[in-house]
Short mmCIF file of C-alpha atoms in Angstrom, two decimals:
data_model
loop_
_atom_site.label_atom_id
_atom_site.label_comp_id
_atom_site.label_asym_id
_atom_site.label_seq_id
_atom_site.Cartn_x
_atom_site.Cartn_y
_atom_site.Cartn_z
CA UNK A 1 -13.80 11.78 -24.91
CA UNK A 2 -16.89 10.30 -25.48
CA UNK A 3 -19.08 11.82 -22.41
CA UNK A 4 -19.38 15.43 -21.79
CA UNK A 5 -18.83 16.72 -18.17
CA UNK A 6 -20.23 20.10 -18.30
CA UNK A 7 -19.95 20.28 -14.02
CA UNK A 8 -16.34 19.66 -14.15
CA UNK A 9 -15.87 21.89 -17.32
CA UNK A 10 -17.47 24.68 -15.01
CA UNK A 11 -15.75 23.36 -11.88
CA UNK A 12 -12.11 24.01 -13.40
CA UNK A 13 -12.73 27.38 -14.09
CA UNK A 14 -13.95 28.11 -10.45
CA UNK A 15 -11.42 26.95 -8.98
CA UNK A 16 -8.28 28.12 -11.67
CA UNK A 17 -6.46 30.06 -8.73
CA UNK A 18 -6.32 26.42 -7.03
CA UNK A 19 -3.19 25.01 -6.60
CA UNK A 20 -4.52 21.86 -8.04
CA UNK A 21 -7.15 20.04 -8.96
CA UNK A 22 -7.98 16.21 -8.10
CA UNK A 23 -10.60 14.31 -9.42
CA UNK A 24 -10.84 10.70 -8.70
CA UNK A 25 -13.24 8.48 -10.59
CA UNK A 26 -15.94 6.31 -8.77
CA UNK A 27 -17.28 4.90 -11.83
CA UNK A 28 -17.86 5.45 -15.53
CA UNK A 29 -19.46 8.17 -15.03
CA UNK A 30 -19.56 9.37 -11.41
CA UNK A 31 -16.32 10.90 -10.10
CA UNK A 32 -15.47 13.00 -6.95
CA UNK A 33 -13.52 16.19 -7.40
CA UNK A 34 -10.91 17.41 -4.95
CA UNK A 35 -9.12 20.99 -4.36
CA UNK A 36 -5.88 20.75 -3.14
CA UNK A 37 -4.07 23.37 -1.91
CA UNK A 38 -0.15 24.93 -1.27
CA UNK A 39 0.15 22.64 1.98
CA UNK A 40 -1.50 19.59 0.42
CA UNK A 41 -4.13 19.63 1.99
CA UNK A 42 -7.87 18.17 0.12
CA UNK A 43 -11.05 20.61 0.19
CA UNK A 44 -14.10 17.92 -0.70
CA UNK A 45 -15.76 20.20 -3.60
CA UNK A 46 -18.78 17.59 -4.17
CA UNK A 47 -19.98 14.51 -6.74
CA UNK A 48 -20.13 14.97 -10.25
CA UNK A 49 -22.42 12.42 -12.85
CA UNK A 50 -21.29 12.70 -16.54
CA UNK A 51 -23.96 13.66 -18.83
CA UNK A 52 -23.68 11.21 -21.77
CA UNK A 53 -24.31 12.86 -25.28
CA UNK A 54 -27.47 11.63 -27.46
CA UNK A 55 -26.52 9.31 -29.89
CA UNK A 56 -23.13 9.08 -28.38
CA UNK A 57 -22.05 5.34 -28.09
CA UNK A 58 -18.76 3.81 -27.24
CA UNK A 59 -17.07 2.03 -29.12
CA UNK A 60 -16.61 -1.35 -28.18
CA UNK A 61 -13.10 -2.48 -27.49
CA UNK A 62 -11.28 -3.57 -30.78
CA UNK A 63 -8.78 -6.98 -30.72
CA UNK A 64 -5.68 -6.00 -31.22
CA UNK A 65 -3.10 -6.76 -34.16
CA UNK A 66 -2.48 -10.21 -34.09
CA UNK A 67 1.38 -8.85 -32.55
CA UNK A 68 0.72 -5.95 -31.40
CA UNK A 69 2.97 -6.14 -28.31
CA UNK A 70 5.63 -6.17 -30.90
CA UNK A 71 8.61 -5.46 -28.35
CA UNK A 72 7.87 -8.22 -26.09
CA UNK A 73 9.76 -11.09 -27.69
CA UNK A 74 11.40 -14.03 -26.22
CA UNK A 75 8.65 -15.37 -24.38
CA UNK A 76 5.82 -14.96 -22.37
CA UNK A 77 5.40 -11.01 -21.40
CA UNK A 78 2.44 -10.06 -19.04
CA UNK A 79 1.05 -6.59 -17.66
CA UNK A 80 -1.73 -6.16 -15.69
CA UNK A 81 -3.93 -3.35 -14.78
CA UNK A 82 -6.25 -1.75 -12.48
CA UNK A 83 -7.94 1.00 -11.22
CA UNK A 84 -7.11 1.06 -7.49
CA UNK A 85 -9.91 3.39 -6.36
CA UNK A 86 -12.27 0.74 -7.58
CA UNK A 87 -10.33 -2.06 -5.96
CA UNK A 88 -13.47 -2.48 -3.68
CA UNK A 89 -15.88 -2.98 -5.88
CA UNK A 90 -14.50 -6.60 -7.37
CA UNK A 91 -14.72 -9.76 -5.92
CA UNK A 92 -12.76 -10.76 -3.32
CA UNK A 93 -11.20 -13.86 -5.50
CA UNK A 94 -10.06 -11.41 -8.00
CA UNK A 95 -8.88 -8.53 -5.73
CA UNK A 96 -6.49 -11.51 -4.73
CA UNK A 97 -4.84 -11.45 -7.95
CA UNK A 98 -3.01 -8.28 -7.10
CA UNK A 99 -1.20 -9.63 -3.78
CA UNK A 100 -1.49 -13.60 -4.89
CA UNK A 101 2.10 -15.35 -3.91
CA UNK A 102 0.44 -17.98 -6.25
CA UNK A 103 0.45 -16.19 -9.18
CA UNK A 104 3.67 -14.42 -8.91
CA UNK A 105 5.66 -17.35 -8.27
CA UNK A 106 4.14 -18.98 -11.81
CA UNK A 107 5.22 -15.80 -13.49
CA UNK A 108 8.56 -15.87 -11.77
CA UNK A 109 9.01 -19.34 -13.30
CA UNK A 110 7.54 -18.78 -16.34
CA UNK A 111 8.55 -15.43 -18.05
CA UNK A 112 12.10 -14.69 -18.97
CA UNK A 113 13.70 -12.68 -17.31
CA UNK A 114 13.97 -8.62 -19.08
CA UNK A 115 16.68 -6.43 -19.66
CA UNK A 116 16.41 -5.16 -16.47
CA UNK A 117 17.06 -8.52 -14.74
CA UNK A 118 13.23 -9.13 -13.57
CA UNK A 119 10.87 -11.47 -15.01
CA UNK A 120 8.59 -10.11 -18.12
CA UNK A 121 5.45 -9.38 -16.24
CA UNK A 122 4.44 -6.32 -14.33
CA UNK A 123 1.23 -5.25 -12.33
CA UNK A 124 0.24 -1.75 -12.77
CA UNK A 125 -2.37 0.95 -11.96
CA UNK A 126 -4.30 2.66 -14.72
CA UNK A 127 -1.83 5.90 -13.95
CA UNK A 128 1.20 4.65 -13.23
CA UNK A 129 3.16 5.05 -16.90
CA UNK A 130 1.02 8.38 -17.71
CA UNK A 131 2.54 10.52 -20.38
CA UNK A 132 4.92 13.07 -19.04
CA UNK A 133 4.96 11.16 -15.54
CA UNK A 134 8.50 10.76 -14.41
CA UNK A 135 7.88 6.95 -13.84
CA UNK A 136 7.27 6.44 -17.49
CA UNK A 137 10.70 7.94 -18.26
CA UNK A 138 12.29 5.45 -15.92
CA UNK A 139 10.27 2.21 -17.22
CA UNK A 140 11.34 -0.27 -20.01
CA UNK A 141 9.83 0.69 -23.61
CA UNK A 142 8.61 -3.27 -23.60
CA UNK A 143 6.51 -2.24 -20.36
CA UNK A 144 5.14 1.44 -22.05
CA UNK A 145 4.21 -0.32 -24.89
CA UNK A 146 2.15 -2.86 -23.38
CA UNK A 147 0.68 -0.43 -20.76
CA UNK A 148 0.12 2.10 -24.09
CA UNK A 149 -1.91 -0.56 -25.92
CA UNK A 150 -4.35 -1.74 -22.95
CA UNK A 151 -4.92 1.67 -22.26
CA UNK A 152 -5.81 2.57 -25.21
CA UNK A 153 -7.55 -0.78 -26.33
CA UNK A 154 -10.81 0.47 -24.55
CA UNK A 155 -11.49 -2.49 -22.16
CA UNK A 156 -12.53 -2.23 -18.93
CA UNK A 157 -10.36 -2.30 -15.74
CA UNK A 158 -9.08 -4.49 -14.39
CA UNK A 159 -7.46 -6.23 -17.39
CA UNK A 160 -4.27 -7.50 -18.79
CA UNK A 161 -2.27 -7.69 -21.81
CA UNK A 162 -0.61 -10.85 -22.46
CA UNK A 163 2.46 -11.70 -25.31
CA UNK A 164 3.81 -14.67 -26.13
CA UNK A 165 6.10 -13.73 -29.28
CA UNK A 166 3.23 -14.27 -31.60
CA UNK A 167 -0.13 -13.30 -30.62
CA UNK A 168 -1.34 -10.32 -28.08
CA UNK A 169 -4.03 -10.70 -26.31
CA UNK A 170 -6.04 -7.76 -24.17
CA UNK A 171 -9.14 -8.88 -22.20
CA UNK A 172 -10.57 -8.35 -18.53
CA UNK A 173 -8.49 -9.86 -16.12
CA UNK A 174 -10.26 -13.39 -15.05
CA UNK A 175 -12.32 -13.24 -11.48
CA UNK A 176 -9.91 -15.74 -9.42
CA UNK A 177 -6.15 -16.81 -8.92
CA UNK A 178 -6.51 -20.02 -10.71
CA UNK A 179 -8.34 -19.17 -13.78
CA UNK A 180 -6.02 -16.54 -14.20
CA UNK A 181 -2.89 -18.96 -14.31
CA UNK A 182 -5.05 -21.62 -16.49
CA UNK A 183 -5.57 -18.79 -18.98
CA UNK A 184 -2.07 -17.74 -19.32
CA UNK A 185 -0.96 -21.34 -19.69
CA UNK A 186 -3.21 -21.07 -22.39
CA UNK A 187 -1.67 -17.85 -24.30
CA UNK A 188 1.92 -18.87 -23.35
CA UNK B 1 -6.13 -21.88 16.60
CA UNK B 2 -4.12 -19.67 14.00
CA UNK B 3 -1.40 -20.54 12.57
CA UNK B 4 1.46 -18.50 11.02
CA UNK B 5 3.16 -19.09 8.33
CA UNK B 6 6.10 -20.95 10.09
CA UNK B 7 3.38 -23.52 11.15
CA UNK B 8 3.07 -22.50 14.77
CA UNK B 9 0.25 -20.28 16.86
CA UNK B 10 0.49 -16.97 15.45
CA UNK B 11 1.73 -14.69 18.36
CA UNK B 12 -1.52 -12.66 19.72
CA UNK B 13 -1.84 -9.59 22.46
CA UNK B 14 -5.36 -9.71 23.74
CA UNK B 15 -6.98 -8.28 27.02
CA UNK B 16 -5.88 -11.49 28.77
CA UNK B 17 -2.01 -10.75 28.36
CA UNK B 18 -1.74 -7.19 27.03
CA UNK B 19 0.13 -6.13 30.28
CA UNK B 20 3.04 -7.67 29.78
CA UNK B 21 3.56 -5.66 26.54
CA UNK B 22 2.90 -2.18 28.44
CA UNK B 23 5.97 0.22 28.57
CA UNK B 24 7.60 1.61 31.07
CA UNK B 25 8.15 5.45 31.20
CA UNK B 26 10.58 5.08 29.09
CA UNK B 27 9.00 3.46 25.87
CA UNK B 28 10.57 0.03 26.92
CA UNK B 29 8.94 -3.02 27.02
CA UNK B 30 10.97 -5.82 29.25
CA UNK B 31 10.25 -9.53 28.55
CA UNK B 32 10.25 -12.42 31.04
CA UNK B 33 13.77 -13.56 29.64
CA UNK B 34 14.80 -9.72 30.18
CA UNK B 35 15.12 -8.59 26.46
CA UNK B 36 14.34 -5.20 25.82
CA UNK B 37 11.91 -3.47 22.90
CA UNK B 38 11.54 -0.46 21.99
CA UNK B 39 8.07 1.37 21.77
CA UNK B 40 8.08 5.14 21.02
CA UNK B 41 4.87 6.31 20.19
CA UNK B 42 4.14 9.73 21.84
CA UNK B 43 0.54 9.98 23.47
CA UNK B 44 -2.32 11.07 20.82
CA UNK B 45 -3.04 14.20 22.64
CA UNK B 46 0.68 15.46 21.63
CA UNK B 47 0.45 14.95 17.92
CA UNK B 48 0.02 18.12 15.19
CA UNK B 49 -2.44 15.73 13.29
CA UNK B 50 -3.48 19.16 11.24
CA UNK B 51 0.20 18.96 9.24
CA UNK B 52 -0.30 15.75 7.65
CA UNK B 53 -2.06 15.61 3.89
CA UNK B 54 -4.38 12.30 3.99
CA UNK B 55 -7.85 12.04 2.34
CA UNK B 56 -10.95 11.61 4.20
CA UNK B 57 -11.93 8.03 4.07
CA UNK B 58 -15.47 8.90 2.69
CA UNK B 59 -13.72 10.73 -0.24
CA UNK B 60 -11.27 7.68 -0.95
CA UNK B 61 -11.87 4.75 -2.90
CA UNK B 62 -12.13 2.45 -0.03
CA UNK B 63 -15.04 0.19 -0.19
CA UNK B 64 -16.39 0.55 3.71
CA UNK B 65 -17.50 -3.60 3.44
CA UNK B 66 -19.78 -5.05 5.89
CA UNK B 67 -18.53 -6.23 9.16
CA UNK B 68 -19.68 -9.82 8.72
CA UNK B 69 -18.19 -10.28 5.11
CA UNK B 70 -15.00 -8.79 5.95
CA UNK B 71 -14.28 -12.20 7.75
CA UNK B 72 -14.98 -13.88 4.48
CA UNK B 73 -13.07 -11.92 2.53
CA UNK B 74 -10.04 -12.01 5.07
CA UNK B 75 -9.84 -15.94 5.29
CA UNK B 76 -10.38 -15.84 1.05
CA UNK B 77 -7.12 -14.02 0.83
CA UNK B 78 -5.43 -16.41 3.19
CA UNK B 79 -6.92 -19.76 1.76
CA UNK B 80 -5.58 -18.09 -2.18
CA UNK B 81 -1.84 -16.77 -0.26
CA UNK B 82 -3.06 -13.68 -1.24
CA UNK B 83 -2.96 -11.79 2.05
CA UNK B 84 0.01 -9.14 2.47
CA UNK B 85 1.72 -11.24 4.82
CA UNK B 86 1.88 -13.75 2.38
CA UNK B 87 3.28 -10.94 -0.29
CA UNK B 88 5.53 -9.74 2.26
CA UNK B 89 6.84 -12.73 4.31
CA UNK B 90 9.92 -13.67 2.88
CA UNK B 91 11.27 -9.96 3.30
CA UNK B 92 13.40 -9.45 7.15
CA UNK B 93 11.23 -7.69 9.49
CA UNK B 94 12.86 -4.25 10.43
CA UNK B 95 14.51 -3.59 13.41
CA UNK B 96 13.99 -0.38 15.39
CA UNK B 97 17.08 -0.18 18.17
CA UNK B 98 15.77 3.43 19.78
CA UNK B 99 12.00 4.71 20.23
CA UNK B 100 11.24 5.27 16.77
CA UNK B 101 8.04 2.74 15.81
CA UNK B 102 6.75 5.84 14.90
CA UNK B 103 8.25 5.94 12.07
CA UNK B 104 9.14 2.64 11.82
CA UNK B 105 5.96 1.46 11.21
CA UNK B 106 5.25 3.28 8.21
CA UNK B 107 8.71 2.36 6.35
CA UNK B 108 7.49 -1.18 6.80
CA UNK B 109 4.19 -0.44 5.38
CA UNK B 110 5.97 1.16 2.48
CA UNK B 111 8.13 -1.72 1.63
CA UNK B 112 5.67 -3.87 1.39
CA UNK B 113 3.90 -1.23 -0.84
CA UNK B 114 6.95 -1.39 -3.30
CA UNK B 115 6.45 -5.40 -3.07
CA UNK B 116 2.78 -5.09 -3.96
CA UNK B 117 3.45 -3.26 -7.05
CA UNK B 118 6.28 -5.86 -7.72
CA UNK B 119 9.25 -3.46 -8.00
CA UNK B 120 12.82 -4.71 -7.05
CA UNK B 121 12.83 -4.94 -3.17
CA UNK B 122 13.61 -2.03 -1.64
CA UNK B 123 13.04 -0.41 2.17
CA UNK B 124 12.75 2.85 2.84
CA UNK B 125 15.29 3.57 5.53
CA UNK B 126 13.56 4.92 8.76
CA UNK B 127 16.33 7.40 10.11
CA UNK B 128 16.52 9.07 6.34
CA UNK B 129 12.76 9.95 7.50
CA UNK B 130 12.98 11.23 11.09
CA UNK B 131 16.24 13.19 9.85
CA UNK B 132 13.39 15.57 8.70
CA UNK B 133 11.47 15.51 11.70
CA UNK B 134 13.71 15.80 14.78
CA UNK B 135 17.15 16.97 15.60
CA UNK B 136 17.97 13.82 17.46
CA UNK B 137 15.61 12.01 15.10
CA UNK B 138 13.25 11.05 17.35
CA UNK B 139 15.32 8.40 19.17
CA UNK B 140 13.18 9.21 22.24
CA UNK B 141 10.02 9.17 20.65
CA UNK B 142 7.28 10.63 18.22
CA UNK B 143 4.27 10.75 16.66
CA UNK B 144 3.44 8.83 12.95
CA UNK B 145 1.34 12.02 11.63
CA UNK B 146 4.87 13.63 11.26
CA UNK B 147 6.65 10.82 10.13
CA UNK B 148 3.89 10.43 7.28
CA UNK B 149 3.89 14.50 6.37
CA UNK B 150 7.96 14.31 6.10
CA UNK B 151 8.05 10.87 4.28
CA UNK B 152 5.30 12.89 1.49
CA UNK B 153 7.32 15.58 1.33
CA UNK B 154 10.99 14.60 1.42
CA UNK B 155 10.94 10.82 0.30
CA UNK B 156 13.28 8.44 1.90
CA UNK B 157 16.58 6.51 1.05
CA UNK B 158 16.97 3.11 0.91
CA UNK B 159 18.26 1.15 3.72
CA UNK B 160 21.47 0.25 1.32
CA UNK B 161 22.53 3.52 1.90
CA UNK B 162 21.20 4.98 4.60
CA UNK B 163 20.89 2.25 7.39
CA UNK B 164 17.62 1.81 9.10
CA UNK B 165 18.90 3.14 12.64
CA UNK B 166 21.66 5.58 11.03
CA UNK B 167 20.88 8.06 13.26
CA UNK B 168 23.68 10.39 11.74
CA UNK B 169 23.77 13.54 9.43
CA UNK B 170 26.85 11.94 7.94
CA UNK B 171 24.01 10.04 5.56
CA UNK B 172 22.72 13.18 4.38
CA UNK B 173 24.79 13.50 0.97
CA UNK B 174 24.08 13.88 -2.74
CA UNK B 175 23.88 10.07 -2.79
CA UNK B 176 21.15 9.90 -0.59
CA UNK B 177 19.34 12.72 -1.35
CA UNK B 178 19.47 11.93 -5.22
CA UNK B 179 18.25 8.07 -4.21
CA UNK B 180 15.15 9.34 -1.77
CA UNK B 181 13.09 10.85 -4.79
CA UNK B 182 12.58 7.59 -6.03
CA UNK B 183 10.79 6.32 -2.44
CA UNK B 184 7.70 8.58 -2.17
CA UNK B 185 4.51 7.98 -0.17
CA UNK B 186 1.86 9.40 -1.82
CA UNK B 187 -2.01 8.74 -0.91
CA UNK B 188 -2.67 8.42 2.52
CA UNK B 189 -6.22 8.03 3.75
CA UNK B 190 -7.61 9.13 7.30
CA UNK B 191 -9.33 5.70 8.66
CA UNK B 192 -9.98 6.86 12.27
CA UNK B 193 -9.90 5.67 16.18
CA UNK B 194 -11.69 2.81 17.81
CA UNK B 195 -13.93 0.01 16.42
CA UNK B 196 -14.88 2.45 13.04
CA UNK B 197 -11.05 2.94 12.61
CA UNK B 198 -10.69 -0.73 13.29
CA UNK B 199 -13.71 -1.77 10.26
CA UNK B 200 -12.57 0.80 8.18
CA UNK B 201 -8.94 -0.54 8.28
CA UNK B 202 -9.71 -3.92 8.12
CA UNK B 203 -11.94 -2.99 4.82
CA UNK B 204 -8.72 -1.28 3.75
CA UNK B 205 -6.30 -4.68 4.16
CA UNK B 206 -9.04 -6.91 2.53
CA UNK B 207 -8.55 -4.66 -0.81
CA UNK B 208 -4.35 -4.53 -0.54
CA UNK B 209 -3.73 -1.53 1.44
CA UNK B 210 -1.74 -1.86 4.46
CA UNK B 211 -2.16 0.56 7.28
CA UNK B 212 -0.89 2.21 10.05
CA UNK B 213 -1.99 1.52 13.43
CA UNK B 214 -1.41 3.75 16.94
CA UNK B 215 -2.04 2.21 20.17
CA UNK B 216 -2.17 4.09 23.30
CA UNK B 217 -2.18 1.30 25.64
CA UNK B 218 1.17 0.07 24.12
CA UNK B 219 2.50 3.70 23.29
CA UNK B 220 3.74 1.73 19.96
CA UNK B 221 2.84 2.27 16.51
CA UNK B 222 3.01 -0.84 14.10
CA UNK B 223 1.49 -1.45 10.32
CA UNK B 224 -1.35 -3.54 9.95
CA UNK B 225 -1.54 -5.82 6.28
CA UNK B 226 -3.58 -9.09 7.25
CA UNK B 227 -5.89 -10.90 9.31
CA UNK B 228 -8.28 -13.54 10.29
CA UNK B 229 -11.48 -14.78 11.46
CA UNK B 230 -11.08 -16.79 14.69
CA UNK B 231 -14.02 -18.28 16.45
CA UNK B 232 -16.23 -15.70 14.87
CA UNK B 233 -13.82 -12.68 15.98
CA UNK B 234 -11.90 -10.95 13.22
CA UNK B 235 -8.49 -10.20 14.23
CA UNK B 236 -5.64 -7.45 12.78
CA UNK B 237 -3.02 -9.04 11.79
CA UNK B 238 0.44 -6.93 12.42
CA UNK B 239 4.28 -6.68 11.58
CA UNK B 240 5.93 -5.07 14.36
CA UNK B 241 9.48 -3.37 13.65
CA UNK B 242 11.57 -5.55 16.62
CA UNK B 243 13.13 -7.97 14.07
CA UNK B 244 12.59 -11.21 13.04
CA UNK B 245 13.36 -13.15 16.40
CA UNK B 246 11.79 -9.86 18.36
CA UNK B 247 8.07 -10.79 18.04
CA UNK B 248 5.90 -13.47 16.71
CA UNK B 249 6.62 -14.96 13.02
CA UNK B 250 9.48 -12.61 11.36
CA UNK B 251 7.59 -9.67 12.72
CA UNK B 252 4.20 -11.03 12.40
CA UNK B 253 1.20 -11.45 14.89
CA UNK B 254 -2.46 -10.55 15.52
CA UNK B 255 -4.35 -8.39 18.04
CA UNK B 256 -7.60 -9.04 19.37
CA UNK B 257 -10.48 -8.12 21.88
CA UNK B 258 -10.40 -4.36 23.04
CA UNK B 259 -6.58 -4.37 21.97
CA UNK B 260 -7.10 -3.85 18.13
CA UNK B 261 -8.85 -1.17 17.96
CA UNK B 262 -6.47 1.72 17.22
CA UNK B 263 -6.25 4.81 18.98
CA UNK B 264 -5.17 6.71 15.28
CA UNK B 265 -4.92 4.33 11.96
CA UNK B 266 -4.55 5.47 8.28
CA UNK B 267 -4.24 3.40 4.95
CA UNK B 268 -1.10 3.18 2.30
CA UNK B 269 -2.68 4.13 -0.62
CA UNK B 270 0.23 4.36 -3.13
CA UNK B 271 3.50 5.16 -3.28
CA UNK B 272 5.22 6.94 -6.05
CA UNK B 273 8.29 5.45 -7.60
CA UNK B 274 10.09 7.90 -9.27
CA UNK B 275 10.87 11.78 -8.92
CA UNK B 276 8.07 14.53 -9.36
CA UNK B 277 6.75 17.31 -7.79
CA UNK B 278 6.58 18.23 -4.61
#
């Protein structure tokens, strides 16, 4: 982890007779921190700013393997990404990716179809296959893979991993509907 | 004029024709050809709102946007096919047969939740919900706050196996029970009453989250997932729960003037897919 948090460090131990606690993140380094208690209910417990390190730098997001995605064979294989509680802060054009008919119908068309029956492409949220979630257990290898290797690629939400039996390719997603089909006709 | 998606006027309740819409005592509503709807949202006043688990709307991720760009953004969505209606369409509008919109309303929201995240179609079945709620589940009415708190708590089956209106314990079996902790809703976010609730909801469609929308003067309880600007008013765009020939477009119509704005709303947030903790 590249940023220290010294707040939430001290917050965790506060709070360690909590039944839980929930932190959702505003922004790289600005995240609100929830407790949540037996009945479920959310106590607001405040805004916390991470306090970068000196001399700490990230890294800057590495290219992948030329096949990284090495279980997505047979065609074109697509996964996208986000962060939902920063949905709002994106342009409308791309926000539209996520609920475009447009879009989905090209992939319907266009990827071949998985072992499960659907069509290689999935859109996902930046928890969704978390280790030692129960949805990960019930997901197709092909899809943790793919979902592993964004993740861990380093760049920036909203993004996408895209496989065409060769190459992989992991980049931002594109800001509209239509440059987001022209670039996939590209890495098909 | 707005059009649906079938190419005709999208159906709209305003304050020029909300009357015929009203009730009567008995959450009915009576058309001029003499078909009958069900309503069945009980009154605000008689709700346990303090049961539910949502998250305050400040504390969500919900970008509050600006009243005049939410207009933008709304006919941006429709101009790309991007709006929730869009997404949702070409799915059959559900069909309440007793009072329960209360529920209803949510189980549609839900669906097109599981659509959104582009999971095989599935609809969380209503009556697998109020079996949690109400010993005659709710067939006479209820109130969505308990609705939401059961559907977090117990899941729901899907409508292939527990029938939308199977008001019937018989359901209840390992089947079902094994098949409703894969339908979870999850995050739901408090987005309030009147014209705030209204901006805040209408911020909440414009970044893909449908909501849930109460409405005293039509004691009925439907999910909001689109909209439109229309001669400089922005309209909520709706899928009511009377079936596809029931109301408007499959389901679909708008509400505008003093009739949008919600007497209780929330926002879908996510729904979890697969079994966890309670």
């Amino acid at each position: 982890m590249r940023y220290l948090s010294i707040a939430l460090l001290l917050l965790t131990a506060s709070i360690a007779e909590a039944q839980q606690l929930l932190v959702v993140k505003l922004s790289d380094n600005k995240h609100v921190a929830f407790e949540v208690d037996a009945a479920g209910g959310y106590k607001f417990l405040g805004t916390y700013t991470s306090v970068r390190g000196i001399g700490d730098t990230p890294d800057p997001p590495q290219p992948p393997p030329a096949n990284a995605w090495s279980n997505a064979t047979g065609g074109l294989h697509v996964m996208i990404v986000d962060d939902e509680n920063l949905r709002g802060k994106l342009p409308q054009s791309q926000i539209n990716i996520f609920t475009s008919t447009v879009l989905r119908a090209w992939l319907d068309k266009t990827c071949p179809k998985g072992k499960d029956g659907r069509p290689a492409y999935r859109l996902s949220s930046n928890d969704s296959l978390a280790e030692g979630g129960e949805a990960r257990k019930q997901e197709l290898p092909v899809y943790i893979q793919g979902w592993d290797l964004l993740m861990k690629s380093g760049v920036a939400l909203p993004a996408w991993i895209v496989a065409n039996g060769k190459r992989t390719t992991i980049e931002p997603l594109p800001n509209t509907v239509d440059a987001a089909i022209a670039r996939l006709e590209a890495l098909k | 004029m707005i059009l649906s998606l079938n190419g005709q006027p999208a159906h709209q309740i305003d304050d020029g024709n909300w009357r015929d819409y009203v009730p009567d005592d008995d959450f009915r509503v009576r058309d001029s050809e003499g078909n009958e709807y069900f309503t069945g949202c009980l009154p605000v006043e008689e709700w346990d709102v303090a049961r539910m688990a949502t998250m305050p709307f400040e504390a969500s991720g919900i970008v509050l946007f600006d009243e005049k760009e939410i207009g933008e953004r709304l006919e941006d969505m429709w101009a790309a096919k991007a709006s929730l209606m869009h997404l949702g369409y070409p799915d059959d509008s559900l069909d309440q047969s007793r009072s329960t919109c209360w529920i209803h309303g949510t189980c549609g929201a839900a669906s097109l939740m599981f659509a959104q995240a582009n999971v095989p179609y599935r609809v969380p079945s209503p009556a697998s919900v109020a079996f949690h709620c109400y010993s005659n589940f709710g067939v006479n009415g209820g109130y969505p706050t308990l609705g939401v708190e059961k559907f977090q708590q117990y899941g729901a089956a899907t409508v292939d196996l527990w029938p939308e209106n199977g008001h019937s314990k018989s359901y209840d079996k390992a089947e079902t029970r094994d098949n409703r902790k894969y339908q979870w809703l999850e995050e739901v976010v408090e987005t309030g009453s009147g014209e705030a609730g209204f901006w805040r909801c209408m911020s909440a469609i414009c970044q893909g989250f449908p909501v849930g929308l109460s409405y005293s003067w039509w004691r009925h309880y439907v999910y909001g997932c689109w909209g439109r600007l229309d001669r400089r008013e922005v309209k909520i765009g709706i899928r009511n729960s009377w079936g596809n020939s029931g109301y408007g477009d499959k389901g679909f119509g708008l509400l505008a003037g003093s009739r949008k704005y919600p007497a209780w709303s929330c926002a879908f947030l996510r729904m979890r897919q697969s079994p966890g903790e309670l």
